[in-house]
Amino acid sequence: MKKILVIVLGCIAALYLLNPSAGIFEFIPDNVPLIGNLDEGAACYLLYSCIEYLRGKKIGIFGEKN
């Protein structure tokens, strides 16, 4: 079940980064100074974490808890 959730989250992050709405649908508009690109950064981090989880590495947000 967790693997399916990771795949779905990865697809959502990839779709968000592809930006099919041409900037109409964004969580934080890019023209906001200093914080405008934080949502794209978070989507990149989520996509990276999903890919690494599916490769068998436990890093990123799906990493091991201390």
mmCIF file with all atom_site columns, C-alpha atoms in Angstrom:
data_model
loop_
_atom_site.group_PDB
_atom_site.id
_atom_site.type_symbol
_atom_site.label_atom_id
_atom_site.label_alt_id
_atom_site.label_comp_id
_atom_site.label_asym_id
_atom_site.label_entity_id
_atom_site.label_seq_id
_atom_site.pdbx_PDB_ins_code
_atom_site.Cartn_x
_atom_site.Cartn_y
_atom_site.Cartn_z
_atom_site.occupancy
_atom_site.B_iso_or_equiv
_atom_site.pdbx_formal_charge
_atom_site.auth_seq_id
_atom_site.auth_comp_id
_atom_site.auth_asym_id
_atom_site.auth_atom_id
_atom_site.pdbx_PDB_model_num
ATOM 1  C CA . MET A 1 1  ? 0.000  0.000  0.000   1.00 0.00 ? 1  MET A CA 1
ATOM 2  C CA . LYS A 1 2  ? 2.829  2.421  0.836   1.00 0.00 ? 2  LYS A CA 1
ATOM 3  C CA . LYS A 1 3  ? 4.478  1.817  -2.530  1.00 0.00 ? 3  LYS A CA 1
ATOM 4  C CA . ILE A 1 4  ? 1.266  2.767  -4.348  1.00 0.00 ? 4  ILE A CA 1
ATOM 5  C CA . LEU A 1 5  ? 0.997  5.957  -2.284  1.00 0.00 ? 5  LEU A CA 1
ATOM 6  C CA . VAL A 1 6  ? 4.605  6.828  -3.109  1.00 0.00 ? 6  VAL A CA 1
ATOM 7  C CA . ILE A 1 7  ? 3.956  6.308  -6.830  1.00 0.00 ? 7  ILE A CA 1
ATOM 8  C CA . VAL A 1 8  ? 0.833  8.490  -6.713  1.00 0.00 ? 8  VAL A CA 1
ATOM 9  C CA . LEU A 1 9  ? 2.676  11.256 -4.833  1.00 0.00 ? 9  LEU A CA 1
ATOM 10 C CA . GLY A 1 10 ? 5.537  11.068 -7.327  1.00 0.00 ? 10 GLY A CA 1
ATOM 11 C CA . CYS A 1 11 ? 3.131  11.398 -10.247 1.00 0.00 ? 11 CYS A CA 1
ATOM 12 C CA . ILE A 1 12 ? 1.423  14.386 -8.645  1.00 0.00 ? 12 ILE A CA 1
ATOM 13 C CA . ALA A 1 13 ? 4.785  16.076 -8.030  1.00 0.00 ? 13 ALA A CA 1
ATOM 14 C CA . ALA A 1 14 ? 5.934  15.407 -11.603 1.00 0.00 ? 14 ALA A CA 1
ATOM 15 C CA . LEU A 1 15 ? 2.671  16.735 -13.017 1.00 0.00 ? 15 LEU A CA 1
ATOM 16 C CA . TYR A 1 16 ? 2.964  19.859 -10.858 1.00 0.00 ? 16 TYR A CA 1
ATOM 17 C CA . LEU A 1 17 ? 6.501  20.450 -12.137 1.00 0.00 ? 17 LEU A CA 1
ATOM 18 C CA . LEU A 1 18 ? 5.445  19.990 -15.761 1.00 0.00 ? 18 LEU A CA 1
ATOM 19 C CA . ASN A 1 19 ? 3.050  22.897 -15.178 1.00 0.00 ? 19 ASN A CA 1
ATOM 20 C CA . PRO A 1 20 ? 0.269  21.953 -17.637 1.00 0.00 ? 20 PRO A CA 1
ATOM 21 C CA . SER A 1 21 ? -1.885 24.894 -16.506 1.00 0.00 ? 21 SER A CA 1
ATOM 22 C CA . ALA A 1 22 ? 0.740  27.437 -17.645 1.00 0.00 ? 22 ALA A CA 1
ATOM 23 C CA . GLY A 1 23 ? 1.010  28.958 -14.177 1.00 0.00 ? 23 GLY A CA 1
ATOM 24 C CA . ILE A 1 24 ? -2.708 29.452 -13.555 1.00 0.00 ? 24 ILE A CA 1
ATOM 25 C CA . PHE A 1 25 ? -2.854 26.812 -10.808 1.00 0.00 ? 25 PHE A CA 1
ATOM 26 C CA . GLU A 1 26 ? -0.021 27.286 -8.329  1.00 0.00 ? 26 GLU A CA 1
ATOM 27 C CA . PHE A 1 27 ? 0.132  27.098 -4.565  1.00 0.00 ? 27 PHE A CA 1
ATOM 28 C CA . ILE A 1 28 ? 2.448  30.103 -4.316  1.00 0.00 ? 28 ILE A CA 1
ATOM 29 C CA . PRO A 1 29 ? 2.588  32.447 -7.353  1.00 0.00 ? 29 PRO A CA 1
ATOM 30 C CA . ASP A 1 30 ? 6.091  32.802 -8.792  1.00 0.00 ? 30 ASP A CA 1
ATOM 31 C CA . ASN A 1 31 ? 5.971  36.602 -8.748  1.00 0.00 ? 31 ASN A CA 1
ATOM 32 C CA . VAL A 1 32 ? 5.917  36.714 -4.925  1.00 0.00 ? 32 VAL A CA 1
ATOM 33 C CA . PRO A 1 33 ? 9.410  37.899 -3.912  1.00 0.00 ? 33 PRO A CA 1
ATOM 34 C CA . LEU A 1 34 ? 11.724 35.440 -2.111  1.00 0.00 ? 34 LEU A CA 1
ATOM 35 C CA . ILE A 1 35 ? 9.142  32.688 -1.588  1.00 0.00 ? 35 ILE A CA 1
ATOM 36 C CA . GLY A 1 36 ? 7.647  32.372 -5.074  1.00 0.00 ? 36 GLY A CA 1
ATOM 37 C CA . ASN A 1 37 ? 9.552  29.238 -6.015  1.00 0.00 ? 37 ASN A CA 1
ATOM 38 C CA . LEU A 1 38 ? 9.234  27.340 -2.736  1.00 0.00 ? 38 LEU A CA 1
ATOM 39 C CA . ASP A 1 39 ? 6.355  25.210 -4.017  1.00 0.00 ? 39 ASP A CA 1
ATOM 40 C CA . GLU A 1 40 ? 8.404  24.059 -7.005  1.00 0.00 ? 40 GLU A CA 1
ATOM 41 C CA . GLY A 1 41 ? 11.300 23.287 -4.671  1.00 0.00 ? 41 GLY A CA 1
ATOM 42 C CA . ALA A 1 42 ? 9.017  21.228 -2.443  1.00 0.00 ? 42 ALA A CA 1
ATOM 43 C CA . ALA A 1 43 ? 7.668  19.367 -5.477  1.00 0.00 ? 43 ALA A CA 1
ATOM 44 C CA . CYS A 1 44 ? 11.245 18.613 -6.609  1.00 0.00 ? 44 CYS A CA 1
ATOM 45 C CA . TYR A 1 45 ? 12.137 17.314 -3.146  1.00 0.00 ? 45 TYR A CA 1
ATOM 46 C CA . LEU A 1 46 ? 9.003  15.163 -3.052  1.00 0.00 ? 46 LEU A CA 1
ATOM 47 C CA . LEU A 1 47 ? 9.712  13.733 -6.508  1.00 0.00 ? 47 LEU A CA 1
ATOM 48 C CA . TYR A 1 48 ? 13.341 13.030 -5.568  1.00 0.00 ? 48 TYR A CA 1
ATOM 49 C CA . SER A 1 49 ? 12.245 11.309 -2.349  1.00 0.00 ? 49 SER A CA 1
ATOM 50 C CA . CYS A 1 50 ? 9.729  9.174  -4.239  1.00 0.00 ? 50 CYS A CA 1
ATOM 51 C CA . ILE A 1 51 ? 12.292 8.106  -6.834  1.00 0.00 ? 51 ILE A CA 1
ATOM 52 C CA . GLU A 1 52 ? 14.863 7.216  -4.193  1.00 0.00 ? 52 GLU A CA 1
ATOM 53 C CA . TYR A 1 53 ? 12.264 5.281  -2.175  1.00 0.00 ? 53 TYR A CA 1
ATOM 54 C CA . LEU A 1 54 ? 11.343 3.242  -5.241  1.00 0.00 ? 54 LEU A CA 1
ATOM 55 C CA . ARG A 1 55 ? 15.047 2.585  -5.882  1.00 0.00 ? 55 ARG A CA 1
ATOM 56 C CA . GLY A 1 56 ? 15.268 1.072  -2.398  1.00 0.00 ? 56 GLY A CA 1
ATOM 57 C CA . LYS A 1 57 ? 17.024 3.907  -0.587  1.00 0.00 ? 57 LYS A CA 1
ATOM 58 C CA . LYS A 1 58 ? 15.451 5.245  2.566   1.00 0.00 ? 58 LYS A CA 1
ATOM 59 C CA . ILE A 1 59 ? 16.273 8.954  2.296   1.00 0.00 ? 59 ILE A CA 1
ATOM 60 C CA . GLY A 1 60 ? 14.240 12.126 2.012   1.00 0.00 ? 60 GLY A CA 1
ATOM 61 C CA . ILE A 1 61 ? 10.769 12.298 3.510   1.00 0.00 ? 61 ILE A CA 1
ATOM 62 C CA . PHE A 1 62 ? 10.424 8.502  3.419   1.00 0.00 ? 62 PHE A CA 1
ATOM 63 C CA . GLY A 1 63 ? 13.679 8.012  5.306   1.00 0.00 ? 63 GLY A CA 1
ATOM 64 C CA . GLU A 1 64 ? 14.254 6.122  8.499   1.00 0.00 ? 64 GLU A CA 1
ATOM 65 C CA . LYS A 1 65 ? 13.118 7.762  11.713  1.00 0.00 ? 65 LYS A CA 1
ATOM 66 C CA . ASN A 1 66 ? 15.715 8.255  14.450  1.00 0.00 ? 66 ASN A CA 1
#
